[in-house]
Amino acid sequence: VGMPSAANKQTSHKHNDVAAKAKAAPAAGADDGGRPCDGCGMLHTAFTNEKTSLPYLQATAAAARRLRQLVRPTLPLALAGVRHTWLLLDEHGLRGAWDMHVTIKAPDEFLTETQRAALGGNRSLELTSYGTSKLLGLLQSPFDRTLYIDVDVHVLDGSLPRSLLSDTLRLADVAMPVDPSRDNDVWYRAAGAPPLCGCMIAYRRNAATTSLFRGALSQMLAVTRPEYCFDRSRNGRPLHKRDCRGLRQGDQEYIYWEWTRAADPALRMLVLPEEYYCPSIRMEGKTNHSGAHASWVTSWTEWAKANPRGGGVGSYRCLAVHGRFTLQPGQLFQKPARV
C-alpha cells in the first residue's frame, strides 16, 4: 500500500469521521455504573496483503467480538487498517466485529522534515511491514486514552482495560508490560531499563507519546538499522570483547530504542509486571467454566503461604494471556496430563 489516492483519502476521511463522532458520544461507561472515562477506547491494528488467510481474518474478528463482550464497563474498540483490509473484511462480512475503523495514512505524514531528510530518499515511505502499520495505528488512534492490544492477547479480567485507562494512566503517559525474553540482559542493563512487550500498550495522546511513536517510526524506516552493542563477560568478568547485533525489526524494539535514547524527558513510562499479559501461558480448568484461569508462577514463597492452591510456589492470577495459540481452536487450554 503506497501513498493514498484521492479515493483512498476520501475513505480515510470517512472512517476518521466515524471515529470523531464516537469521541463526541457520552463518556464510555458513564451509563453502566462504571467510572467515567472520557475519550477512552481500545485499539487493534491490521496489516493485510495478498497472503492474508481467511482463517486468520475469522480468528481476528472472533477475538474482537469476544473482547467487546467481555470488557465491563463497555469501551469502544477501533481497528486501524489499510484499504486492502476493508476490502477483505467486507468481502467476508467481518467488518462489524469492530465498533470503529480508521484507515492508516502513509508514513511521511507523521515524520518531520528532519526525519524525512535523514532517510535520504533511499527507503520508500510505504507500508512495508506489520511493525510500520502498528506504529502508524498508534499515532492515529481516535481516542485520547488508548489501550492497544494485539489480537492474540486473550483478556481474562474484564475490568483490566478500564483499570489501565482510568487508573494506570493517572500515573503514566505510557504503560507496557515487561518482556521476560531477554536475549542479552547486559545490553538492557546498559540501556537502563528492562525490555518491553508491545502486545499491550496503554497510552495518553500528548506531545511526549506522539514524539515517542514518531521517533520509533522514523528509526524503523531508516536505511541502516541500528545495532545494540555490549561487552562480553564470563562469570561477571569482562572479556574486553565488544559484540554488536542488528536490532530486531519489530515495533516494540524501536519503541524501546526511542524511549531509552531519545525520548522526551517529560515522558512518564510505567513498566507492568508479567501477570498483566502472561506470555505463552495456557488456561487451566474446564473449557468455558467460570473457574477457568491462568497463573503466572514465581519463586516468591511468602505469597504461596497465603495462596496454598498455587502448589507451594508464588502464583499470581493472570489478567490476560498472550500468544498465537489463543487464535487457534483448542489451543487456549492446557492439554490434560497423561496418566
Short mmCIF file of C-alpha atoms in Angstrom, two decimals:
data_model
loop_
_atom_site.label_atom_id
_atom_site.label_comp_id
_atom_site.label_asym_id
_atom_site.label_seq_id
_atom_site.Cartn_x
_atom_site.Cartn_y
_atom_site.Cartn_z
CA VAL A 1 0.00 0.00 0.00
CA GLY A 2 1.65 3.23 -1.12
CA MET A 3 0.64 6.87 -0.96
CA PRO A 4 -3.18 7.13 -0.76
CA SER A 5 -5.04 8.16 -3.89
CA ALA A 6 -7.79 10.76 -3.84
CA ALA A 7 -10.35 7.96 -3.45
CA ASN A 8 -8.37 6.44 -0.59
CA LYS A 9 -8.21 9.82 1.12
CA GLN A 10 -11.98 10.08 0.94
CA THR A 11 -12.24 6.62 2.52
CA SER A 12 -9.80 7.69 5.21
CA HIS A 13 -11.81 10.80 5.99
CA LYS A 14 -14.98 8.73 6.13
CA HIS A 15 -13.58 6.30 8.70
CA ASN A 16 -11.98 9.05 10.74
CA ASP A 17 -15.29 10.98 10.76
CA VAL A 18 -16.89 7.91 12.34
CA ALA A 19 -14.16 7.97 14.96
CA ALA A 20 -14.72 11.67 15.63
CA LYS A 21 -18.44 11.13 16.14
CA ALA A 22 -17.73 8.31 18.58
CA LYS A 23 -15.45 10.59 20.58
CA ALA A 24 -18.25 13.11 20.88
CA ALA A 25 -20.56 10.48 22.41
CA PRO A 26 -21.11 10.30 26.20
CA ALA A 27 -18.17 9.08 28.26
CA ALA A 28 -17.68 5.35 27.94
CA GLY A 29 -19.06 3.57 30.94
CA ALA A 30 -20.93 6.60 32.28
CA ASP A 31 -24.26 4.85 31.72
CA ASP A 32 -23.41 1.42 33.12
CA GLY A 33 -22.25 2.12 36.64
CA GLY A 34 -18.55 2.38 35.85
CA ARG A 35 -16.15 5.26 36.34
CA PRO A 36 -16.45 7.80 33.51
CA CYS A 37 -13.55 7.53 31.09
CA ASP A 38 -13.74 10.45 28.68
CA GLY A 39 -12.10 9.76 25.33
CA CYS A 40 -11.15 6.16 26.26
CA GLY A 41 -11.11 3.21 23.90
CA MET A 42 -9.33 0.06 22.75
CA LEU A 43 -7.40 -0.41 19.52
CA HIS A 44 -6.44 -3.24 17.20
CA THR A 45 -4.26 -2.77 14.11
CA ALA A 46 -4.18 -4.90 10.96
CA PHE A 47 -1.77 -5.10 8.06
CA THR A 48 -3.17 -7.30 5.31
CA ASN A 49 -1.92 -8.26 1.87
CA GLU A 50 -2.50 -11.00 -0.68
CA LYS A 51 -1.01 -13.57 1.70
CA THR A 52 -3.54 -12.91 4.49
CA SER A 53 -5.62 -16.04 5.04
CA LEU A 54 -9.36 -16.23 5.67
CA PRO A 55 -8.93 -18.37 8.84
CA TYR A 56 -6.68 -15.67 10.31
CA LEU A 57 -9.22 -12.95 9.49
CA GLN A 58 -12.00 -15.00 11.05
CA ALA A 59 -9.95 -15.67 14.20
CA THR A 60 -9.12 -11.96 14.45
CA ALA A 61 -12.78 -10.95 14.14
CA ALA A 62 -13.78 -13.56 16.73
CA ALA A 63 -11.17 -12.18 19.14
CA ALA A 64 -12.56 -8.66 18.63
CA ARG A 65 -16.14 -9.77 19.30
CA ARG A 66 -15.11 -11.60 22.45
CA LEU A 67 -13.17 -8.59 23.74
CA ARG A 68 -16.14 -6.28 23.24
CA GLN A 69 -18.44 -8.70 25.05
CA LEU A 70 -16.05 -9.24 27.96
CA VAL A 71 -14.99 -5.71 28.86
CA ARG A 72 -17.10 -4.10 31.56
CA PRO A 73 -17.83 -1.23 31.76
CA THR A 74 -18.00 -1.15 27.98
CA LEU A 75 -15.40 0.58 25.83
CA PRO A 76 -15.37 1.15 22.06
CA LEU A 77 -12.98 -0.99 20.02
CA ALA A 78 -11.41 0.51 16.89
CA LEU A 79 -9.50 -1.21 14.11
CA ALA A 80 -6.75 0.65 12.25
CA GLY A 81 -6.07 -0.91 8.87
CA VAL A 82 -5.17 -0.26 5.25
CA ARG A 83 -7.64 -0.03 2.35
CA HIS A 84 -6.93 -3.67 1.47
CA THR A 85 -8.06 -4.63 4.99
CA TRP A 86 -11.52 -3.12 4.49
CA LEU A 87 -11.94 -4.87 1.14
CA LEU A 88 -11.13 -8.24 2.72
CA LEU A 89 -13.34 -7.72 5.76
CA ASP A 90 -16.26 -6.53 3.63
CA GLU A 91 -15.86 -9.47 1.26
CA HIS A 92 -16.32 -11.91 4.16
CA GLY A 93 -18.78 -9.88 6.24
CA LEU A 94 -16.38 -9.38 9.16
CA ARG A 95 -16.05 -5.61 9.47
CA GLY A 96 -18.81 -5.39 12.08
CA ALA A 97 -16.59 -7.09 14.67
CA TRP A 98 -15.19 -3.62 15.47
CA ASP A 99 -17.07 -0.50 16.51
CA MET A 100 -14.91 1.91 14.52
CA HIS A 101 -12.50 1.81 11.57
CA VAL A 102 -9.52 4.08 10.92
CA THR A 103 -7.65 4.00 7.61
CA ILE A 104 -3.90 4.17 8.14
CA LYS A 105 -2.19 7.06 6.34
CA ALA A 106 1.20 6.98 4.64
CA PRO A 107 4.24 7.23 6.96
CA ASP A 108 5.60 10.52 5.63
CA GLU A 109 2.58 12.37 7.02
CA PHE A 110 3.88 11.63 10.52
CA LEU A 111 7.56 12.43 10.06
CA THR A 112 9.19 15.81 10.47
CA GLU A 113 11.18 17.42 7.65
CA THR A 114 14.38 16.48 9.51
CA GLN A 115 13.31 12.84 9.77
CA ARG A 116 12.34 12.66 6.11
CA ALA A 117 15.63 14.25 5.09
CA ALA A 118 17.55 11.74 7.23
CA LEU A 119 16.06 8.90 5.17
CA GLY A 120 17.66 10.46 2.09
CA GLY A 121 15.09 9.01 -0.27
CA ASN A 122 16.80 5.63 -0.07
CA ARG A 123 13.83 3.92 1.57
CA SER A 124 10.29 4.04 0.24
CA LEU A 125 7.84 5.58 2.67
CA GLU A 126 5.31 2.82 2.09
CA LEU A 127 3.60 0.46 4.47
CA THR A 128 6.03 -2.42 4.27
CA SER A 129 5.50 -4.33 7.49
CA TYR A 130 3.20 -5.05 10.40
CA GLY A 131 5.50 -3.05 12.67
CA THR A 132 5.21 0.05 10.49
CA SER A 133 1.43 -0.18 10.28
CA LYS A 134 1.15 -0.74 14.03
CA LEU A 135 3.14 2.40 14.86
CA LEU A 136 1.01 4.36 12.39
CA GLY A 137 -2.11 2.93 14.02
CA LEU A 138 -0.89 4.07 17.43
CA LEU A 139 -0.36 7.57 16.04
CA GLN A 140 -3.83 7.63 14.50
CA SER A 141 -5.86 6.32 17.42
CA PRO A 142 -9.24 8.10 17.59
CA PHE A 143 -9.07 8.14 21.40
CA ASP A 144 -7.41 10.45 23.93
CA ARG A 145 -6.58 7.45 26.11
CA THR A 146 -5.96 4.24 24.21
CA LEU A 147 -5.39 0.64 25.16
CA TYR A 148 -3.72 -1.02 22.20
CA ILE A 149 -3.98 -4.82 22.36
CA ASP A 150 -2.56 -7.38 19.93
CA VAL A 151 -5.32 -9.60 18.55
CA ASP A 152 -3.63 -12.62 20.17
CA VAL A 153 -3.93 -11.16 23.67
CA HIS A 154 -6.79 -13.03 25.36
CA VAL A 155 -8.10 -10.79 28.14
CA LEU A 156 -9.36 -12.68 31.20
CA ASP A 157 -10.24 -9.84 33.58
CA GLY A 158 -12.98 -7.71 32.03
CA SER A 159 -12.05 -4.76 34.25
CA LEU A 160 -8.42 -4.66 33.05
CA PRO A 161 -8.88 -2.22 30.13
CA ARG A 162 -10.79 0.30 32.23
CA SER A 163 -8.28 -0.02 35.08
CA LEU A 164 -5.35 0.70 32.76
CA LEU A 165 -7.06 3.67 31.12
CA SER A 166 -8.64 5.23 34.22
CA ASP A 167 -6.15 4.37 36.96
CA THR A 168 -2.76 3.48 35.47
CA LEU A 169 -2.74 6.44 33.08
CA ARG A 170 -3.14 8.79 36.03
CA LEU A 171 0.42 7.75 36.90
CA ALA A 172 1.95 7.47 33.45
CA ASP A 173 1.75 8.55 29.83
CA VAL A 174 2.60 5.05 28.56
CA ALA A 175 2.30 1.66 30.29
CA MET A 176 3.70 -1.54 28.77
CA PRO A 177 4.45 -4.96 30.29
CA VAL A 178 7.97 -6.21 30.82
CA ASP A 179 9.22 -8.79 28.32
CA PRO A 180 10.66 -11.83 30.15
CA SER A 181 12.52 -12.89 26.99
CA ARG A 182 15.91 -11.16 27.19
CA ASP A 183 18.39 -12.26 24.55
CA ASN A 184 21.14 -10.29 26.29
CA ASP A 185 20.49 -8.76 29.68
CA VAL A 186 23.86 -6.96 29.64
CA TRP A 187 22.61 -4.65 26.91
CA TYR A 188 19.35 -3.95 28.74
CA ARG A 189 21.22 -3.13 31.93
CA ALA A 190 23.42 -0.74 29.97
CA ALA A 191 20.30 0.84 28.46
CA GLY A 192 18.98 1.34 31.99
CA ALA A 193 15.61 -0.40 31.66
CA PRO A 194 14.13 -3.87 31.12
CA PRO A 195 12.77 -4.83 27.68
CA LEU A 196 9.12 -4.12 26.94
CA CYS A 197 6.45 -6.12 25.13
CA GLY A 198 4.40 -4.23 22.58
CA CYS A 199 1.40 -6.58 22.74
CA MET A 200 -0.31 -4.29 25.28
CA ILE A 201 0.22 -0.53 25.28
CA ALA A 202 -1.88 1.89 27.33
CA TYR A 203 -1.10 5.50 26.46
CA ARG A 204 -2.32 9.07 26.55
CA ARG A 205 -2.34 11.26 23.49
CA ASN A 206 0.11 14.09 24.21
CA ALA A 207 3.29 15.61 22.80
CA ALA A 208 5.57 13.14 24.60
CA THR A 209 3.83 9.98 23.38
CA THR A 210 3.46 11.34 19.84
CA SER A 211 7.19 12.05 19.81
CA LEU A 212 7.90 8.53 21.10
CA PHE A 213 5.94 6.77 18.37
CA ARG A 214 7.10 9.13 15.61
CA GLY A 215 10.71 8.62 16.64
CA ALA A 216 10.27 4.85 16.66
CA LEU A 217 8.68 5.01 13.20
CA SER A 218 11.49 7.10 11.72
CA GLN A 219 14.08 4.69 13.16
CA MET A 220 12.25 1.70 11.70
CA LEU A 221 12.24 3.34 8.27
CA ALA A 222 15.95 4.21 8.44
CA VAL A 223 18.23 2.74 5.78
CA THR A 224 20.76 1.38 8.28
CA ARG A 225 19.06 -0.49 11.04
CA PRO A 226 20.60 0.32 14.43
CA GLU A 227 22.73 -2.09 16.40
CA TYR A 228 22.86 -2.76 20.10
CA CYS A 229 26.30 -3.44 21.50
CA PHE A 230 27.54 -4.94 24.75
CA ASP A 231 30.78 -6.11 26.32
CA ARG A 232 31.09 -9.86 26.57
CA SER A 233 31.78 -11.25 30.02
CA ARG A 234 32.29 -14.56 31.77
CA ASN A 235 31.46 -15.16 35.42
CA GLY A 236 30.89 -11.45 35.79
CA ARG A 237 34.35 -10.52 34.49
CA PRO A 238 34.69 -8.51 31.25
CA LEU A 239 36.43 -10.20 28.32
CA HIS A 240 37.26 -6.88 26.62
CA LYS A 241 35.36 -8.04 23.54
CA ARG A 242 32.63 -5.87 22.06
CA ASP A 243 29.69 -7.63 20.44
CA CYS A 244 27.19 -5.80 18.24
CA ARG A 245 23.98 -7.20 16.77
CA GLY A 246 21.36 -5.76 14.46
CA LEU A 247 18.14 -4.74 16.16
CA ARG A 248 15.15 -6.99 15.51
CA GLN A 249 12.75 -5.22 13.15
CA GLY A 250 9.77 -5.09 15.49
CA ASP A 251 7.73 -2.16 16.75
CA GLN A 252 8.48 -2.90 20.40
CA GLU A 253 12.23 -2.80 19.81
CA TYR A 254 12.03 0.62 18.19
CA ILE A 255 9.73 1.97 20.87
CA TYR A 256 12.29 0.77 23.42
CA TRP A 257 15.16 2.23 21.39
CA GLU A 258 13.45 5.61 21.22
CA TRP A 259 12.46 5.54 24.92
CA THR A 260 15.96 4.79 26.23
CA ARG A 261 17.89 7.02 23.83
CA ALA A 262 15.86 9.94 22.56
CA ALA A 263 12.50 10.19 24.28
CA ASP A 264 11.05 13.44 25.58
CA PRO A 265 12.27 13.87 29.19
CA ALA A 266 8.66 14.62 30.15
CA LEU A 267 7.53 11.12 29.10
CA ARG A 268 6.30 9.02 32.02
CA MET A 269 6.76 5.31 31.26
CA LEU A 270 5.39 2.62 33.59
CA VAL A 271 6.56 -1.00 33.21
CA LEU A 272 3.85 -3.52 34.10
CA PRO A 273 4.58 -6.98 35.61
CA GLU A 274 4.19 -10.24 33.68
CA GLU A 275 0.80 -11.24 35.10
CA TYR A 276 -0.80 -8.41 33.13
CA TYR A 277 -0.42 -10.50 29.96
CA CYS A 278 1.15 -13.88 30.92
CA PRO A 279 3.14 -14.66 27.75
CA SER A 280 2.81 -18.24 26.48
CA ILE A 281 0.71 -19.32 29.47
CA ARG A 282 -2.27 -21.55 28.71
CA MET A 283 -5.50 -21.72 30.64
CA GLU A 284 -6.24 -24.16 33.47
CA GLY A 285 -9.56 -25.72 34.39
CA LYS A 286 -12.56 -26.70 32.30
CA THR A 287 -13.26 -25.01 28.99
CA ASN A 288 -15.95 -22.29 29.24
CA HIS A 289 -16.17 -22.80 33.01
CA SER A 290 -16.33 -19.80 35.34
CA GLY A 291 -13.42 -21.21 37.33
CA ALA A 292 -11.10 -21.40 34.31
CA HIS A 293 -7.99 -19.30 34.86
CA ALA A 294 -4.28 -18.94 34.15
CA SER A 295 -1.44 -18.34 36.61
CA TRP A 296 1.95 -16.67 36.45
CA VAL A 297 4.32 -18.57 38.74
CA THR A 298 7.29 -17.00 40.54
CA SER A 299 9.69 -18.07 43.28
CA TRP A 300 8.11 -15.71 45.82
CA THR A 301 7.08 -18.18 48.52
CA GLU A 302 5.57 -15.74 51.01
CA TRP A 303 2.62 -15.32 48.70
CA ALA A 304 2.32 -19.12 48.46
CA LYS A 305 1.64 -19.36 52.20
CA ALA A 306 -1.46 -17.23 51.76
CA ASN A 307 -2.33 -18.95 48.49
CA PRO A 308 -1.93 -22.71 49.07
CA ARG A 309 -3.75 -23.53 45.83
CA GLY A 310 -0.69 -22.26 43.99
CA GLY A 311 1.10 -25.54 44.71
CA GLY A 312 3.69 -24.19 47.14
CA VAL A 313 5.10 -21.51 44.85
CA GLY A 314 4.30 -17.87 44.26
CA SER A 315 1.34 -17.83 41.88
CA TYR A 316 -0.42 -14.75 40.53
CA ARG A 317 -3.73 -14.77 38.68
CA CYS A 318 -3.25 -13.75 35.04
CA LEU A 319 -5.22 -10.72 33.86
CA ALA A 320 -4.67 -11.85 30.25
CA VAL A 321 -2.69 -14.44 28.29
CA HIS A 322 -0.68 -13.78 25.15
CA GLY A 323 0.40 -15.98 22.28
CA ARG A 324 -0.60 -17.07 18.79
CA PHE A 325 -2.13 -20.18 20.36
CA THR A 326 -5.03 -18.02 21.57
CA LEU A 327 -6.24 -17.72 17.96
CA GLN A 328 -6.10 -21.47 17.31
CA PRO A 329 -9.11 -23.64 18.14
CA GLY A 330 -8.47 -25.96 21.05
CA GLN A 331 -5.08 -24.46 21.94
CA LEU A 332 -6.10 -21.98 24.65
CA PHE A 333 -6.24 -24.57 27.44
CA GLN A 334 -3.50 -26.84 28.74
CA LYS A 335 -3.61 -30.38 27.47
CA PRO A 336 -4.66 -32.92 30.12
CA ALA A 337 -1.73 -34.59 31.86
CA ARG A 338 -1.08 -38.17 30.86
CA VAL A 339 -1.95 -40.74 33.50
#
